[in-house]
PDB file of C-alpha atoms in Angstrom:
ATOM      1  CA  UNK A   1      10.158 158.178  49.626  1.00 66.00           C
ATOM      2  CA  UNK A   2      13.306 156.278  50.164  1.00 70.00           C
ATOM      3  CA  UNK A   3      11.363 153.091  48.771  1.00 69.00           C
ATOM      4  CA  UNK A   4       8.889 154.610  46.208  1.00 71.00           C
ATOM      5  CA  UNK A   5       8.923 153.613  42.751  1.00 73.00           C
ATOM      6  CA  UNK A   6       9.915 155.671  40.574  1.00 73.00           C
ATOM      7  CA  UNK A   7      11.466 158.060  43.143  1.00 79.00           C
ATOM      8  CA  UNK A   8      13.523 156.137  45.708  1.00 81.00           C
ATOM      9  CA  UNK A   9      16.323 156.130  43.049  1.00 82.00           C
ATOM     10  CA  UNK A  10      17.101 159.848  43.195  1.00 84.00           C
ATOM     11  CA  UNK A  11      16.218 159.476  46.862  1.00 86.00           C
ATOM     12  CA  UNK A  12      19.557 157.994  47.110  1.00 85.00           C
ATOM     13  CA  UNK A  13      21.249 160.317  45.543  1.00 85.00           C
ATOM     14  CA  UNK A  14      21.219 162.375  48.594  1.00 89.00           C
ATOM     15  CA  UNK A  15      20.164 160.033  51.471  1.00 91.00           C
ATOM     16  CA  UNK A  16      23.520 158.214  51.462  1.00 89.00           C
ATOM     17  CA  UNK A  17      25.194 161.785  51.716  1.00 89.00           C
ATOM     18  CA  UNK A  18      23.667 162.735  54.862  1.00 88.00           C
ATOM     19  CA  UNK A  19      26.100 162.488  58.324  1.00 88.00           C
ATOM     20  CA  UNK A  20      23.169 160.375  59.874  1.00 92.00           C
ATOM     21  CA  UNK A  21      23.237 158.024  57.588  1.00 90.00           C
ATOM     22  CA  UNK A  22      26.261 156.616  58.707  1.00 86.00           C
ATOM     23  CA  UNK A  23      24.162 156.086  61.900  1.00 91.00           C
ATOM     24  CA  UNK A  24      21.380 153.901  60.487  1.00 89.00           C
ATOM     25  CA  UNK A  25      21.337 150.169  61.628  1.00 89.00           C
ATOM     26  CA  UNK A  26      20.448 149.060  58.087  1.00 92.00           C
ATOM     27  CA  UNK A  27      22.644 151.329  55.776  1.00 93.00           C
ATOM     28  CA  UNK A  28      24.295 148.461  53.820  1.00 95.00           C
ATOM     29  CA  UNK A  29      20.627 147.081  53.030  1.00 94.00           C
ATOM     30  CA  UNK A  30      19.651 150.106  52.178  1.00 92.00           C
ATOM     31  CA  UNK A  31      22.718 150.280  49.714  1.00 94.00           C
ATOM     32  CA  UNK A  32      22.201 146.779  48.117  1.00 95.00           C
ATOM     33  CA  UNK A  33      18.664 147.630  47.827  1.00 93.00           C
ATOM     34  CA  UNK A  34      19.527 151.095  45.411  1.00 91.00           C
ATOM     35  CA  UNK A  35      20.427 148.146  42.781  1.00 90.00           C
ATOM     36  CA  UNK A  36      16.671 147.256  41.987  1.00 87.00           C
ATOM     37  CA  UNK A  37      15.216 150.705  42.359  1.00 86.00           C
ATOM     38  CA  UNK A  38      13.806 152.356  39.291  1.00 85.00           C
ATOM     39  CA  UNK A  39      14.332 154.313  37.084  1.00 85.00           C
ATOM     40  CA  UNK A  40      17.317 151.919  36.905  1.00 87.00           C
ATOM     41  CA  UNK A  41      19.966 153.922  34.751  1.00 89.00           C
ATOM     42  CA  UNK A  42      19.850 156.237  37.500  1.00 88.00           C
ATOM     43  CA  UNK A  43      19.912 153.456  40.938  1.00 87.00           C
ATOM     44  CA  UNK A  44      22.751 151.738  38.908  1.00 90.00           C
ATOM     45  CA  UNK A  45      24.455 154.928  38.762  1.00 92.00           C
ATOM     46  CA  UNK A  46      24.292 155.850  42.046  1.00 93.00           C
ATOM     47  CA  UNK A  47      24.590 152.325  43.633  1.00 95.00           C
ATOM     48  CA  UNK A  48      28.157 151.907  41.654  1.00 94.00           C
ATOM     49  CA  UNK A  49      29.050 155.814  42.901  1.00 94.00           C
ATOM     50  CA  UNK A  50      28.126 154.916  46.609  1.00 95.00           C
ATOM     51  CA  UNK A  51      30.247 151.519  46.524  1.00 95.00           C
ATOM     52  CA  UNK A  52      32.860 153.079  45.319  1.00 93.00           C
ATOM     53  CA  UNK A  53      33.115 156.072  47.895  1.00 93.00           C
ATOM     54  CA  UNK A  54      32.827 153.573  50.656  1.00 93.00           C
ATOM     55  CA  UNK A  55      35.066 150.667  49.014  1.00 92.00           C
ATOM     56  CA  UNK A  56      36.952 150.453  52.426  1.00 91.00           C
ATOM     57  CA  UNK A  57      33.627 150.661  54.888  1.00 92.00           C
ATOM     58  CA  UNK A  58      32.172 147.631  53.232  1.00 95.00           C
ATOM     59  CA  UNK A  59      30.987 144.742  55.835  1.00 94.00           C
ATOM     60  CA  UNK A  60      32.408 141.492  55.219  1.00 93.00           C
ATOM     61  CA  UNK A  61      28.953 140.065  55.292  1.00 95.00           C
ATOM     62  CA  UNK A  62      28.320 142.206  52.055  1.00 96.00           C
ATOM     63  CA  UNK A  63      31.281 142.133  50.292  1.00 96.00           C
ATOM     64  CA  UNK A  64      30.469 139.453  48.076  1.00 96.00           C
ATOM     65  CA  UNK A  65      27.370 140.636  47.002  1.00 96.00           C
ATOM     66  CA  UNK A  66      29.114 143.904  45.585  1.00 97.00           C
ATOM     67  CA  UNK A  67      31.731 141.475  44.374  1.00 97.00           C
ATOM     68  CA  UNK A  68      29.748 139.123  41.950  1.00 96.00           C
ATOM     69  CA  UNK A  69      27.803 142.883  41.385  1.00 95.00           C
ATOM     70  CA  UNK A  70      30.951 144.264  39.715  1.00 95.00           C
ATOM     71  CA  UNK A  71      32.183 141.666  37.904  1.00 97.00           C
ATOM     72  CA  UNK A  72      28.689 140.961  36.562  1.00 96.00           C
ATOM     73  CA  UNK A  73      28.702 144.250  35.055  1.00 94.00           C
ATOM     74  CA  UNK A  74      31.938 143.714  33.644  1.00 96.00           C
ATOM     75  CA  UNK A  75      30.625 140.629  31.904  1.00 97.00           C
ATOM     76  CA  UNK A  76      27.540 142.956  30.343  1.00 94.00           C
ATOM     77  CA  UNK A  77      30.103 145.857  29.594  1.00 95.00           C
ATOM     78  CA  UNK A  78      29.919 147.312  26.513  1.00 94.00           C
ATOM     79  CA  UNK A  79      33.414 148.130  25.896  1.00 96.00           C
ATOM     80  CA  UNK A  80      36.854 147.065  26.641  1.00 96.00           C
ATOM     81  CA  UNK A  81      37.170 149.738  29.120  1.00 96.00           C
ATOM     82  CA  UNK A  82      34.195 149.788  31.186  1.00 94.00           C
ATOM     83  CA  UNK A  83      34.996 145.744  31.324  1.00 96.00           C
ATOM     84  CA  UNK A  84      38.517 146.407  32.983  1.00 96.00           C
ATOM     85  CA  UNK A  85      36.453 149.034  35.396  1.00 94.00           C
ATOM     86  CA  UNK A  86      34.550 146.372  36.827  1.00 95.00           C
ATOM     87  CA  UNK A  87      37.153 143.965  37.080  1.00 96.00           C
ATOM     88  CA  UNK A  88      39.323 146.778  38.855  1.00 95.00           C
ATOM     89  CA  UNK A  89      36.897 147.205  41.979  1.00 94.00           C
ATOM     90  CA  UNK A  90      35.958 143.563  42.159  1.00 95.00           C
ATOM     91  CA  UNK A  91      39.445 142.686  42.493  1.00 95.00           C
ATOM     92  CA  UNK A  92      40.289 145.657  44.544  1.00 94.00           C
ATOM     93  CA  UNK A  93      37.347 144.275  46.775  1.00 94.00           C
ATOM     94  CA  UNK A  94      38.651 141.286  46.961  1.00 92.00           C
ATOM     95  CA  UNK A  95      42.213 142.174  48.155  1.00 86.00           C
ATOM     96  CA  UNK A  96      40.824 144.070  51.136  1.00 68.00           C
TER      97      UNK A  96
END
């Protein structure tokens, strides 16, 4: 179910919390991938949650993905303060 429409989204809500996760060859793909899973209020969500707890485990091969990620989504913010969220982790991204 981890890639089933319409379910994989609150799939990994809980898949990404599991100790053996940690173990899978692919877990960063896996991670990118939560961004175009649907119902996509809820993959957003939980992709920008996931990032966040793992800000320092990040590979460098994928860091620029969830880069240009953040600070697209602080270009489509809504407010001043959801823009200066984005920014935050992008740039805290980019300092590591």
């Amino acid at each position: 179910n981890s890639r089933r429409k319409g379910v994989s989204a609150y799939v990994a809500i809980f898949l990404t919390q599991l100790k053996t996760f940690d173990d899978y060859a692919d877990d960063w793909d896996y991670i990118l991938s939560i961004r175009d899973m649907k119902p996509s209020k809820v993959a957003t969500l939980r992709f920008r949650a996931i990032v966040e707890s793992r800000k320092g485990d990040i590979p460098s091969q994928y860091r620029s993905l969830v880069i240009d990620h953040f600070l697209e989504a602080a270009q489509k913010a809504n407010s001043e303060s959801g823009r200066n969220h984005f920014l935050s982790i992008a740039n805290e991204l980019k300092g590591r």
